[in-house]
Coordinates of N, CA and C in Angstrom, one line a residue:
X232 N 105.8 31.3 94.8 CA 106.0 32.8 94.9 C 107.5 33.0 94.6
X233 N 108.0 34.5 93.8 CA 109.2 34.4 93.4 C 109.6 35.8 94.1
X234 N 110.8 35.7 94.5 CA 110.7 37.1 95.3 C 111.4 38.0 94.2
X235 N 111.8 39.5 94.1 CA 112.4 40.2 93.5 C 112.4 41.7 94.1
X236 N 113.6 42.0 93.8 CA 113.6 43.7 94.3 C 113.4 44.3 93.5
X237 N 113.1 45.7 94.2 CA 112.9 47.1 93.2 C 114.3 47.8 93.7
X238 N 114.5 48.2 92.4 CA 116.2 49.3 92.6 C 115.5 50.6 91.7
X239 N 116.6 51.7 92.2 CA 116.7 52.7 91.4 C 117.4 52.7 90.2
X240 N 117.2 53.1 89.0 CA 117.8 53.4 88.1 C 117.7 54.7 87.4
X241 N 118.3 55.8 87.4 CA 118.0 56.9 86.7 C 117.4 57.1 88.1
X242 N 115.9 58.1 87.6 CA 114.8 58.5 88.1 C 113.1 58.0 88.2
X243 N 114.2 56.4 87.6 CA 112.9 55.3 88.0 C 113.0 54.1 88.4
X244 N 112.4 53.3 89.3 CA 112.2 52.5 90.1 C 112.1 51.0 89.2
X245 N 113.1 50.0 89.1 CA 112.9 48.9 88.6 C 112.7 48.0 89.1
X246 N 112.0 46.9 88.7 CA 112.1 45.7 89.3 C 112.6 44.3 88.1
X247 N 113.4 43.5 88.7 CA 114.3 42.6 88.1 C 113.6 41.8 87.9
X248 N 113.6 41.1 86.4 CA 112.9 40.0 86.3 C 113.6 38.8 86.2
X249 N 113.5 37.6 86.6 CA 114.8 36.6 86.9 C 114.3 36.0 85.5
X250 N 115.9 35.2 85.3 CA 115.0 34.4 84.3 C 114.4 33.2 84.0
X251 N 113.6 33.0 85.6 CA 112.8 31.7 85.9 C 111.6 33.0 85.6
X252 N 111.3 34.1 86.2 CA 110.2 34.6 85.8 C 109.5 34.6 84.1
X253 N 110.9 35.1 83.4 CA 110.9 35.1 81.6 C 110.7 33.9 81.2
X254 N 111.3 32.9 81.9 CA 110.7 31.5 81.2 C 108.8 30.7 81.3
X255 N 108.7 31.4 82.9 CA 107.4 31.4 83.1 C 106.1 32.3 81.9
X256 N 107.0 33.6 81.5 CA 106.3 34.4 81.0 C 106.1 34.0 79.4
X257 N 107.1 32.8 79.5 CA 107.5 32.9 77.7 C 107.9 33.9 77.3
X258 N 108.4 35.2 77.6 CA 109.5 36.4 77.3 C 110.7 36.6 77.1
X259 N 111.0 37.7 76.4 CA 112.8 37.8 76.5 C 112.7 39.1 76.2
X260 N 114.4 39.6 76.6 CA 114.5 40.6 76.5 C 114.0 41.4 75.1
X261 N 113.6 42.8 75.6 CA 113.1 43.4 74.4 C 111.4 43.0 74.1
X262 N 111.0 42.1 75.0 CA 109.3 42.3 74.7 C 108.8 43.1 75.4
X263 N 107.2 43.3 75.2 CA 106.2 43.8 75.9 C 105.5 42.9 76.9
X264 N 105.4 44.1 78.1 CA 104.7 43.2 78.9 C 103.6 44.2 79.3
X265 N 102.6 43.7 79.8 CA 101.3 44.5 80.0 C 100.9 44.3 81.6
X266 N 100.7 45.4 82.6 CA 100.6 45.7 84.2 C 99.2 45.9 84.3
X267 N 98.2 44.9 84.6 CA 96.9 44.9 85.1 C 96.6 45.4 86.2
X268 N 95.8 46.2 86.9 CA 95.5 46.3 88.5 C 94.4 45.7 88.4
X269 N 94.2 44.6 89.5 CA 93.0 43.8 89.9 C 92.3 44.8 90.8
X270 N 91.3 44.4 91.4 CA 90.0 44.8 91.7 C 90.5 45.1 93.8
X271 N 91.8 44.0 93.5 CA 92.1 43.7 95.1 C 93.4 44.6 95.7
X272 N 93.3 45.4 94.3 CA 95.0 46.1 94.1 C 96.3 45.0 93.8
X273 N 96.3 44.4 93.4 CA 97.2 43.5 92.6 C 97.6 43.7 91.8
X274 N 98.6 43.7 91.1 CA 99.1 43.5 89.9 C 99.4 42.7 89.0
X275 N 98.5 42.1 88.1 CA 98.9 41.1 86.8 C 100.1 41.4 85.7
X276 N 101.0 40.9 85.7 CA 101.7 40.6 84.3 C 101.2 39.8 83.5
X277 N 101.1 40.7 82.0 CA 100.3 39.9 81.1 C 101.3 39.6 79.9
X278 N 101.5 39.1 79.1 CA 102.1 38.8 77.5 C 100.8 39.4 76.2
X279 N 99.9 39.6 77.0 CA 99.2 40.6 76.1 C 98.3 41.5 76.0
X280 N 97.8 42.5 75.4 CA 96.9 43.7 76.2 C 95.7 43.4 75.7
X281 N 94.9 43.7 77.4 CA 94.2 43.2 77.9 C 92.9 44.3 77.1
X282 N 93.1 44.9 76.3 CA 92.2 45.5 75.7 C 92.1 44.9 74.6
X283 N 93.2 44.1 73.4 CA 92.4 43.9 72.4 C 92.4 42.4 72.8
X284 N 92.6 41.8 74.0 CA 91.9 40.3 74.3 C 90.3 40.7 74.3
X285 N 90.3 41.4 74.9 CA 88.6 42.0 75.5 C 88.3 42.3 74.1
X286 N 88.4 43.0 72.7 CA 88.3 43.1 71.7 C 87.8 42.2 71.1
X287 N 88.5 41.3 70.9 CA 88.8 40.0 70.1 C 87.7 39.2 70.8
X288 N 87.6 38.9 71.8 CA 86.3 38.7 72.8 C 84.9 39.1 71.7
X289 N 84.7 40.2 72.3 CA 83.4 41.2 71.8 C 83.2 40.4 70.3
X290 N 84.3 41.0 69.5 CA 84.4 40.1 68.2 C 83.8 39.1 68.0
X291 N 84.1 38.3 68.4 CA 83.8 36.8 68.0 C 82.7 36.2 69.0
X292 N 82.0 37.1 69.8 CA 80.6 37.5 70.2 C 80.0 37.5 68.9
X293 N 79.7 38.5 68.3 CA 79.5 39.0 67.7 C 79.4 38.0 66.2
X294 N 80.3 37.8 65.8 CA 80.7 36.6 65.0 C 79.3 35.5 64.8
X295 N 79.9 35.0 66.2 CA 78.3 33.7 66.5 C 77.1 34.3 66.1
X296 N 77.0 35.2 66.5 CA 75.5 35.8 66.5 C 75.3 36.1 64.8
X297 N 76.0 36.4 64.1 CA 75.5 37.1 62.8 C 76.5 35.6 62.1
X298 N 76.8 34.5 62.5 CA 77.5 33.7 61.2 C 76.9 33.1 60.3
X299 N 75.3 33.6 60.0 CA 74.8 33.0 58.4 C 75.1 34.1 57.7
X300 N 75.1 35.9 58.6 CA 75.3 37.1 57.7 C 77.0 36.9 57.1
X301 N 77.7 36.2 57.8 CA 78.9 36.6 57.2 C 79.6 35.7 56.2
X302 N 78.5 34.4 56.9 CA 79.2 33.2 55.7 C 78.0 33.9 54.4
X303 N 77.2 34.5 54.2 CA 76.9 34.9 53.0 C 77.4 36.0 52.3
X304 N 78.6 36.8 53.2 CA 79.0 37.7 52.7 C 80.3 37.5 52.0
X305 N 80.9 36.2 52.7 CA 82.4 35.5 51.9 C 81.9 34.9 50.8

């Protein structure tokens, strides 16, 4: 567990990311990060959004099921 504070800045509420967290994250300044709410009220930091993982998912569902349609369409 890594602790960190929330400060004000402006008229929004930050929290600092150390950079044992960014190395955890594989991040650096200037990326995207993506704020999950779990089911338990938690919050996930992700490195990617979690909608076109779930996409990409579906996809390649999909894929399997139809791969004689597509290898005959390449």
């Amino acid at each position: 567990m890594i602790e960190t504070k929330i400060r004000k800045v402006g008229n929004s509420a930050v929290m600092t990311l150390t950079a044992e967290m960014l190395t955890m994250l594989d991040v650096k300044e200037g990326d995207t990060l993506f704020v999950v709410r779990g089911d338990d009220g938690s919050l996930k930091i992700m490195t990617h959004d979690p909608a076109v993982a779930e996409a990409l998912a579906a996809a390649e569902i999909v894929m399997d099921e139809n791969r004689d349609l597509l290898e005959a369409l390449a």
